[in-house]
XYZ file of C-alpha atoms in Angstrom:
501
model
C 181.167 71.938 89.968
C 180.659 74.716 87.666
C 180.545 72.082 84.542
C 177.903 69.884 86.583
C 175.657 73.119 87.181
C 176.204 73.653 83.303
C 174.507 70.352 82.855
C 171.812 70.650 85.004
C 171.068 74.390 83.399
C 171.208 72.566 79.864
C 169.073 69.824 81.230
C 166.453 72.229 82.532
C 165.954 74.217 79.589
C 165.628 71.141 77.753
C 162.867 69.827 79.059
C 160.830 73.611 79.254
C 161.746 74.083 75.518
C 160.050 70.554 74.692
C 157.191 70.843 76.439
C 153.837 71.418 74.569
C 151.855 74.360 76.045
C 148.765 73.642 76.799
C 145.463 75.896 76.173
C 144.334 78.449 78.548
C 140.690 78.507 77.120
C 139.185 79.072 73.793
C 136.111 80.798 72.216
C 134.340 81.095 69.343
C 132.752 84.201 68.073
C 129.967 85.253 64.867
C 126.478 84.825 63.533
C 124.724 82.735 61.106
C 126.955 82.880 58.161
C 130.847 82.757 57.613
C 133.333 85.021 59.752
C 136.857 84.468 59.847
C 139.714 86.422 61.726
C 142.619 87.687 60.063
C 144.645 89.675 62.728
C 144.488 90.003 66.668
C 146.338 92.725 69.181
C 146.550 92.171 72.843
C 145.441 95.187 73.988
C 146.718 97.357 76.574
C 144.025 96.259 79.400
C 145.030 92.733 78.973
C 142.656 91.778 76.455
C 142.385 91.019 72.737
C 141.139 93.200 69.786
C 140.410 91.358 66.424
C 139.699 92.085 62.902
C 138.611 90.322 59.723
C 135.113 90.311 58.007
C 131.769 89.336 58.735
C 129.128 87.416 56.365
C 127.020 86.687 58.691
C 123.366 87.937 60.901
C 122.616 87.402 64.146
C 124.839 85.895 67.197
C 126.975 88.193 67.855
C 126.955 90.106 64.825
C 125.239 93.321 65.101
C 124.480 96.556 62.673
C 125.748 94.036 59.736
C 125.709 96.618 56.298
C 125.982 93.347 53.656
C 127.735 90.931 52.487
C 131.310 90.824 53.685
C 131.901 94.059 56.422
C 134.970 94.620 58.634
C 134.013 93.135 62.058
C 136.157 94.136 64.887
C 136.043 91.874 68.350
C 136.949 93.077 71.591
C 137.048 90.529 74.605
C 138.766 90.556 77.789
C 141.447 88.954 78.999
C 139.316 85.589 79.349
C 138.149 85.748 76.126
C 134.961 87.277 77.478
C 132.887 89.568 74.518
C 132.988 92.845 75.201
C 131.968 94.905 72.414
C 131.456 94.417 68.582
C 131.744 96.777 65.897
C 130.174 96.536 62.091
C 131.842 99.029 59.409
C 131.070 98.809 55.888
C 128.370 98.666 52.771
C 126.262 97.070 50.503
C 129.021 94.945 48.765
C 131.932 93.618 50.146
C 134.722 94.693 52.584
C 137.404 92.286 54.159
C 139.925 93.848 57.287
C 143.295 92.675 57.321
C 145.222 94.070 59.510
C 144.497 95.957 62.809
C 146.874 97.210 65.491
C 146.161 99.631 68.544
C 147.497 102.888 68.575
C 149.216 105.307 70.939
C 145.834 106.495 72.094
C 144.666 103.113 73.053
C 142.501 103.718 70.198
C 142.388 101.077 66.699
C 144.150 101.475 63.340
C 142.309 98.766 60.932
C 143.173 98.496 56.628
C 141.703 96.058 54.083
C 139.545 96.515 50.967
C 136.265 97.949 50.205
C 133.974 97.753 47.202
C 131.279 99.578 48.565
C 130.728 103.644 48.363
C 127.882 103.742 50.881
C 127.257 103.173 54.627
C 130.574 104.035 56.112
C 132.202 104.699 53.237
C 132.248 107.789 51.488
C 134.240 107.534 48.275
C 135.553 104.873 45.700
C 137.831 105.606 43.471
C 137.550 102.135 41.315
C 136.417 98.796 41.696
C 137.922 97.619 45.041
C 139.868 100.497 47.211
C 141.915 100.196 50.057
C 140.049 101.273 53.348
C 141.260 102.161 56.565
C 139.263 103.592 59.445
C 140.750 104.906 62.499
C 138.747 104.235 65.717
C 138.408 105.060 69.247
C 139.289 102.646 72.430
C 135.528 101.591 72.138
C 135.538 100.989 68.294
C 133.279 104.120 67.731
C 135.269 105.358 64.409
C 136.953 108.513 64.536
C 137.768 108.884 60.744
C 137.626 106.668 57.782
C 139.460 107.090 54.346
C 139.324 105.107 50.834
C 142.625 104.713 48.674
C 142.790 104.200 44.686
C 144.242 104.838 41.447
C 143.662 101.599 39.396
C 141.294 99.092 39.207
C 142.217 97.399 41.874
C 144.091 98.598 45.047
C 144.511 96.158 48.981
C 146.068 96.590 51.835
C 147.302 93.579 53.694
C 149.158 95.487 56.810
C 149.086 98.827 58.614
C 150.821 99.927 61.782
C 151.681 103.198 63.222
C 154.746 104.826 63.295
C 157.367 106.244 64.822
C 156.297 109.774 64.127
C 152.601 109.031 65.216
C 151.578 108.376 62.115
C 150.918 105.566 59.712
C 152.235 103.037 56.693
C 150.652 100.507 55.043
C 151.353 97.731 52.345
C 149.464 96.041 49.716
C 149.307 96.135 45.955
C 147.908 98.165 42.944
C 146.496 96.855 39.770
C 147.083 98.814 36.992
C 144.210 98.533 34.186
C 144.532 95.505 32.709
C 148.574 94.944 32.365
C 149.923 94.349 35.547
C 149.946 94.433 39.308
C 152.353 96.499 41.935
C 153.804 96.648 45.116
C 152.388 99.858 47.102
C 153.390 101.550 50.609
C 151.715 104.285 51.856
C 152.590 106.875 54.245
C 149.669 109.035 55.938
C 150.261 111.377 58.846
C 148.103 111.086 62.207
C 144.791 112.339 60.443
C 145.055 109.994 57.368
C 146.463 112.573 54.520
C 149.062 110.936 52.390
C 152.424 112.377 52.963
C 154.392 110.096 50.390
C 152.885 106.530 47.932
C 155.342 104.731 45.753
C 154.670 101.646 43.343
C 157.361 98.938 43.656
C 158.453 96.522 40.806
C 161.587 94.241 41.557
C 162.802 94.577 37.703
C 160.325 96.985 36.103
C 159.426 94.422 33.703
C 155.923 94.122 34.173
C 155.777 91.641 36.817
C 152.565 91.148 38.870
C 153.830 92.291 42.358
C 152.219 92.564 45.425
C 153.486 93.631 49.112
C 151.816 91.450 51.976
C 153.739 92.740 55.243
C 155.665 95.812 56.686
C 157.292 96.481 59.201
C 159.396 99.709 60.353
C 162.878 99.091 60.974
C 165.392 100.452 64.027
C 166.633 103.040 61.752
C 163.753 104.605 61.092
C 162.862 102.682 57.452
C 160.800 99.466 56.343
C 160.849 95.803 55.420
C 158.201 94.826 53.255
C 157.307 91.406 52.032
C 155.699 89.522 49.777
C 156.055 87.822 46.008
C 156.403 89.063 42.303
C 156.119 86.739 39.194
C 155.219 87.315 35.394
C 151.671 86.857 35.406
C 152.011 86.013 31.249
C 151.599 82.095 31.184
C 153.133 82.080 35.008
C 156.850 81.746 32.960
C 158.751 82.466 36.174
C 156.060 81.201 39.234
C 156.226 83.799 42.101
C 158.930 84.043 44.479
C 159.451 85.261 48.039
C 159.944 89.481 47.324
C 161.370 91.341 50.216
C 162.977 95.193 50.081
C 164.270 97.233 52.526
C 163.159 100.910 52.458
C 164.776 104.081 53.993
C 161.955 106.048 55.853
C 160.978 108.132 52.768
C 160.234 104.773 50.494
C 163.707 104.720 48.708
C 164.987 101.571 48.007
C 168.351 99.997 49.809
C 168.003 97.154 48.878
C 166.006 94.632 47.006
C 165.737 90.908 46.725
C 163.857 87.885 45.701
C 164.218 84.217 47.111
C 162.850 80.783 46.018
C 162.331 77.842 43.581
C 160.851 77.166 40.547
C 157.655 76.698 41.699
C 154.666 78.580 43.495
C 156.737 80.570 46.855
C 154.733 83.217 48.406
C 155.852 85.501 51.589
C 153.385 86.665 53.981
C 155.064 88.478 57.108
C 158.006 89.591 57.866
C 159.859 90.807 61.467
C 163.079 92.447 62.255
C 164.891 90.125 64.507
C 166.944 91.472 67.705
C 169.727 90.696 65.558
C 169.010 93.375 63.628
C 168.026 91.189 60.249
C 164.613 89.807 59.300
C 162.434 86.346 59.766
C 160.620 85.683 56.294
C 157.876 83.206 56.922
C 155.008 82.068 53.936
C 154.784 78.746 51.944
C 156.270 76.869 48.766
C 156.221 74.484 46.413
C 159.414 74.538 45.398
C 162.060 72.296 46.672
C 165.517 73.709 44.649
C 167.495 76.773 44.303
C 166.900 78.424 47.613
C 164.308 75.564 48.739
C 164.893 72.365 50.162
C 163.355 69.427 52.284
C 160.083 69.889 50.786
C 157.389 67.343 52.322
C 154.950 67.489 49.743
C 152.936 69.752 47.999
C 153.111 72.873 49.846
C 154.913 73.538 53.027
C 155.175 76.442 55.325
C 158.433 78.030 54.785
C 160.958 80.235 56.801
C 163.900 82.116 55.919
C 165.943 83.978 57.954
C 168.030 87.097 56.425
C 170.615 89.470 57.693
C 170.513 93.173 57.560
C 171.564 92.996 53.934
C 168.670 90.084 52.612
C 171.397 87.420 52.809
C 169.964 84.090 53.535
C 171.425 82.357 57.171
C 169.209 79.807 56.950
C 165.768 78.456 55.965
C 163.445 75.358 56.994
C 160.626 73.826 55.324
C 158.314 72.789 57.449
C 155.046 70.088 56.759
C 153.944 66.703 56.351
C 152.389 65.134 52.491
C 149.331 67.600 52.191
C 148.395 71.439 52.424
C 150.936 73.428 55.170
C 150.957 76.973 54.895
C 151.557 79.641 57.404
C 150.933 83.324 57.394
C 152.450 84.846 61.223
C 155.409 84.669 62.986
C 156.772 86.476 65.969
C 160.091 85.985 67.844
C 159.418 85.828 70.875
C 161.087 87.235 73.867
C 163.406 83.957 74.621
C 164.891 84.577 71.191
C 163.381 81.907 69.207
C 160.615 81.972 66.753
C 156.621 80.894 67.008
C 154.570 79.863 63.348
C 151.052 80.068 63.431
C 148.871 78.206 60.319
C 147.304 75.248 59.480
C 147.427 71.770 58.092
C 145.998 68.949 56.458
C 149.326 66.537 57.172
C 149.557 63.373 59.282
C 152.953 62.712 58.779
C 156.716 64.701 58.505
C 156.859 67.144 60.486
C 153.127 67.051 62.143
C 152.550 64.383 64.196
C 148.353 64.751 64.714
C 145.745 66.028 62.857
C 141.957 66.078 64.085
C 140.286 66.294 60.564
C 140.317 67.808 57.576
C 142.579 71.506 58.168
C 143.642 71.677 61.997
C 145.206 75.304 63.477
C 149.339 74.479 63.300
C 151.731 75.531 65.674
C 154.828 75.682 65.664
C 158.233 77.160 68.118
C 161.595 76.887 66.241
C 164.857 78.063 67.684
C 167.270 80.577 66.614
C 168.675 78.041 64.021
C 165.132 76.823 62.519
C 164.931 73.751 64.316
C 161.743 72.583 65.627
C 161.081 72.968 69.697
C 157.737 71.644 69.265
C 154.754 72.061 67.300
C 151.145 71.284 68.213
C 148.047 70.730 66.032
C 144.537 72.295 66.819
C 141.290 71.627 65.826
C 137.639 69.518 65.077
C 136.464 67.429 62.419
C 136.057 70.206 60.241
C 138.033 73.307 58.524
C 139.960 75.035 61.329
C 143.119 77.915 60.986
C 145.252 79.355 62.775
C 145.558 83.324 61.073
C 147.381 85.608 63.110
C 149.577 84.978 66.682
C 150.927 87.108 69.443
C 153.089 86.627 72.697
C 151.082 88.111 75.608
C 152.179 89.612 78.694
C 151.828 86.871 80.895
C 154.738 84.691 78.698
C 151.704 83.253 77.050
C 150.155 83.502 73.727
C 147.129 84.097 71.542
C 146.506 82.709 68.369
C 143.008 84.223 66.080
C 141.819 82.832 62.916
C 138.611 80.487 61.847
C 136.892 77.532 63.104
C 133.883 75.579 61.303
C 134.296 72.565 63.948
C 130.935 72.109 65.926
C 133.438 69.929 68.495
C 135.899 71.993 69.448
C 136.559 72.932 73.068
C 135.300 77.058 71.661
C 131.967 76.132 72.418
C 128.976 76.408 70.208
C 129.227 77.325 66.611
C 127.372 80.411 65.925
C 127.078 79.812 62.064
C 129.127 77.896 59.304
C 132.582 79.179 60.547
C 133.269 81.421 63.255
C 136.058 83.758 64.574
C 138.433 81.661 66.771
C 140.445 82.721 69.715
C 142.435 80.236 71.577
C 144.610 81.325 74.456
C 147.510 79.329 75.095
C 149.819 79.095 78.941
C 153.108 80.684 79.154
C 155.876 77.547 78.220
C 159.105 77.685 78.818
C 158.927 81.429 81.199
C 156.119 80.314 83.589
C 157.894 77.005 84.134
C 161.460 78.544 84.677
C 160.035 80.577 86.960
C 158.296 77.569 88.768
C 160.868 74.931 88.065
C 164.444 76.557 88.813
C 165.025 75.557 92.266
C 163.427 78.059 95.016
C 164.887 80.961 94.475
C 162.422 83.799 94.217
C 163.001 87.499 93.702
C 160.781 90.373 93.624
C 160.471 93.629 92.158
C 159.777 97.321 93.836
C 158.150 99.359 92.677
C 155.890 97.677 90.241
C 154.812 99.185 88.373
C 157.231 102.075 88.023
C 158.190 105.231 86.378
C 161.604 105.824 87.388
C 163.901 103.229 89.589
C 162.995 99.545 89.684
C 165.275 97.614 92.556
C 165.193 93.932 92.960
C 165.126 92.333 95.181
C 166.924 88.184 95.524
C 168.508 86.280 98.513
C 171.416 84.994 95.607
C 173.497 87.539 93.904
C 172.436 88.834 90.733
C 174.882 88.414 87.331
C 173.094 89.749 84.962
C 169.632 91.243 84.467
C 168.086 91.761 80.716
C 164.949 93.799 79.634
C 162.755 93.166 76.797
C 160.244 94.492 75.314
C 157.011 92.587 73.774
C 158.486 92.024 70.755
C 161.986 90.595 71.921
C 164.354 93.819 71.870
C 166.805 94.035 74.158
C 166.578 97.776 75.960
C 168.534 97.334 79.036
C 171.491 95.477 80.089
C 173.424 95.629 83.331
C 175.672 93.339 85.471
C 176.365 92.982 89.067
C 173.720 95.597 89.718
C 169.904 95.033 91.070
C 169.007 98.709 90.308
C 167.292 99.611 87.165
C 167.170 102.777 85.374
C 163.622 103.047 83.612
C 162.821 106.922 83.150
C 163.801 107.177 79.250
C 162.034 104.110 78.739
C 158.289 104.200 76.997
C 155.399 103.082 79.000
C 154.288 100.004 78.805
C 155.046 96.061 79.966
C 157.958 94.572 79.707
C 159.913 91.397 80.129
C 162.921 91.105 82.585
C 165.151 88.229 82.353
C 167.665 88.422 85.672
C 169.979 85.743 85.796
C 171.342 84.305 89.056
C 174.114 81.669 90.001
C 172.587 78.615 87.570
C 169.245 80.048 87.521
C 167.134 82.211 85.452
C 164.553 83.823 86.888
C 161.753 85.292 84.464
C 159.712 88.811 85.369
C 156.769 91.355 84.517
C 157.867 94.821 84.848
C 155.312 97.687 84.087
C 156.207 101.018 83.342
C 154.259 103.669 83.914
């Protein structure tokens, strides 16, 4: 009996993990001229925050300095606009990276080459810019960055401490590039900045992702190479830093052609999914489709590869977001211009590319998004419903967004919950229920079966509790916010929202 209700389990999950979401809704945002979407936050009212730049007048574009400024979108939880905010000058600035911060407020970092409007120094040609804003996107503070040429932040996130640390690179003159971190406290003063080089040998370096680690430190990626007559092409770069920027450990992975890394995670196993896109198919590289694909490595704590998976069809792949989500396995968001390997539809020209591997880097299922025209999928989060969002660029006039504002627009697509809204629908009748919800203290649950085992997650996949044979849950010393309980009855596993306050 037990074996047969193995079966049917096996059988179950099966058929959720293959199954295509579908999309929620979708919307288009921008003005006459080019905007495009680089990173996206679901925020803590249910909704989405995005960043990236706008070149464009008009729409929904407001208070627009010139050329390129960081535009930041807020919508609700539909998609619905809800405010817009313009920051920049009279030449060009490009966000990167935003994430929402302890005081429901914004933490945004790209480049600037302006020094007017909203920004009040330069300290060379382009500068790395970060403004701090309020819940409404009124900005609070703003500070410039620079001591070559050339300086760009690609991430920023706030820390553990309250404060904040960002990655990018710094050219130097006219020799060389370097990776850079920075560490600022709550008001934006730098407390420490190193320059990383994997061999001090002049390399051309530059740091596209960090993340803080459980112990307190960073993972950065991104790629180094010798810039002279591209002798050695780039290659996947990723060091792990204590929290004061020393280096544990440092290591480079690839081929002999073009590999680039452009976000890295700590997974609950407490190493690191690598995700980016190569040429190469030898040395550390192989089942290349053709040209470039997207590629994923996964790393233990010390860098050491596990596994990796190229991933594309004969044409362009590449891929720069991944999250594990809270099942365990992994979701890719990017974009294509295959018909063939590994993508099985493409709409025209570049189509948004999903795709959900498991622990092991074997495909689930991937889906392809898009019009007739140039369409990308930039940035991807799991959202508190078991769904997800996915934020990037469309310049498709017949997509289901709706109308084209200009000659590409943000793009927001909103996709179900797969494989925890259908266990929750699908495995049997058993129901169970949660009380009080939310809570600050002592959650009980309730279930007519007896309870084995309940698990709770966080957002981002950790593991925080674990108990068995018990329906009472301990949440005091836990942080507010929403998690993900997983509670696990006779052959069933039953999938739940538990907010605490």
């Amino acid at each position: 009996m037990k074996t047969k209700c193995l079966i049917i389990f096996i059988y179950f999950v099966t058929l959720i993990c293959k199954a295509q979401p579908d999309i929620t809704w979708q919307e288009n945002y921008g003005g006459s001229g080019v905007d495009f979407a680089y990173s996206i936050v679901h925020t803590n009212d249910g909704g989405f925050v995005m960043a990236g730049y706008a070149l464009s007048d008009g729409g929904n574009v407001t208070d627009h300095n010139g050329q390129r400024d960081f535009w930041i979108v807020k919508s609700d939880a539909q998609g619905v606009l809800q405010w817009e905010k313009a920051y920049g000058g009279n030449n060009a600035e490009t966000a990167y990276s935003i994430k929402q911060t302890n005081d429901n407020g914004f933490i945004v970092t790209g480049v600037t080459a302006s020094v007017n409007g909203d920004i009040t120094e330069n300290f060379g040609y382009d500068d790395i810019w970060i403004l701090k804003l309020d819940a409404s996107g009124n900005l609070e503070w703003q500070k410039s960055y620079g001591d070559g040429d050339t300086e760009r932040a690609w991430e920023i996130l706030q820390t553990s401490d309250g404060g904040y640390v960002l990655a990018g690179y710094s050219w130097l003159g006219t020799s060389h590039k370097e990776g850079i971190v920075i560490k600022i406290d709550a008001a934006g003063n730098i407390e420490w900045q190193n320059l990383y080089s994997f061999d001090n040998n002049g390399n051309n370096e530059e740091f596209h992702s960090i993340k803080q680690t459980s112990d307190g430190g960073y993972i950065v990626a991104g790629e180094t190479f010798v810039f002279e007559e591209l002798v050695n092409p780039p290659q996947y770069w990723v060091i792990k830093l204590n929290a004061m920027g020393d280096i544990e450990w440092n290591k480079r992975y690839g081929g002999t052609n073009i590999d680039s890394a452009w976000h890295v995670q700590q997974t609950t196993d407490n190493g690191y999914i690598v995700l980016g896109y190569s040429y190469s198919n030898d040395e550390d590289v192989s089942g290349n489709h053709g040209l470039e694909d997207i590629w994923v490595i996964k790393l233990d704590s010390n860098g050491n590869i596990q596994w990796g998976k190229s991933l594309g069809g004969s044409q362009h792949d590449r891929a720069y977001s991944i999250i594990q989500m809270v099942d365990g396995n992994y979701l890719v968001a990017g974009y294509s211009d295959s018909n063939d390997g590994d993508v099985t539809t493409n709409q025209g020209s570049y189509d948004g590319w999903l795709i959900k591997l498991d622990t092991s880097g074997n495909i689930i299922w991937q889906k392809s998004v898009g019009g007739s025209s140039f369409d990308i999928f930039r940035s991807v989060i799991q959202t508190t419903d078991g769904g997800f969002a996915v934020a990037g660029r469309t310049d498709s006039s017949d997509t289901a967004a709706g109308t084209l504002q200009g000659d590409g627009d943000y793009w927001l697509v909103k996709f179900d919950a797969e494989s925890l809204s259908t266990q929750n629908s699908n495995f049997l009748e058993n129901s169970i229920s949660l009380y009080p919800n939310p809570t600050s203290d002592i959650v009980t649950i309730k279930s007519n079966n007896h309870i084995h085992k309940v698990k709770l997650h966080t957002l981002k996949g950790q593991l925080v509790i674990e108990k068995t044979d018990s329906n009472h849950i301990e949440c005091a010393e836990l942080a507010s916010g929403v998690y993900v309980m997983h509670v696990y009855l006779d052959n069933q596993l039953i999938v739940k929202r538990l907010i605490i306050k």
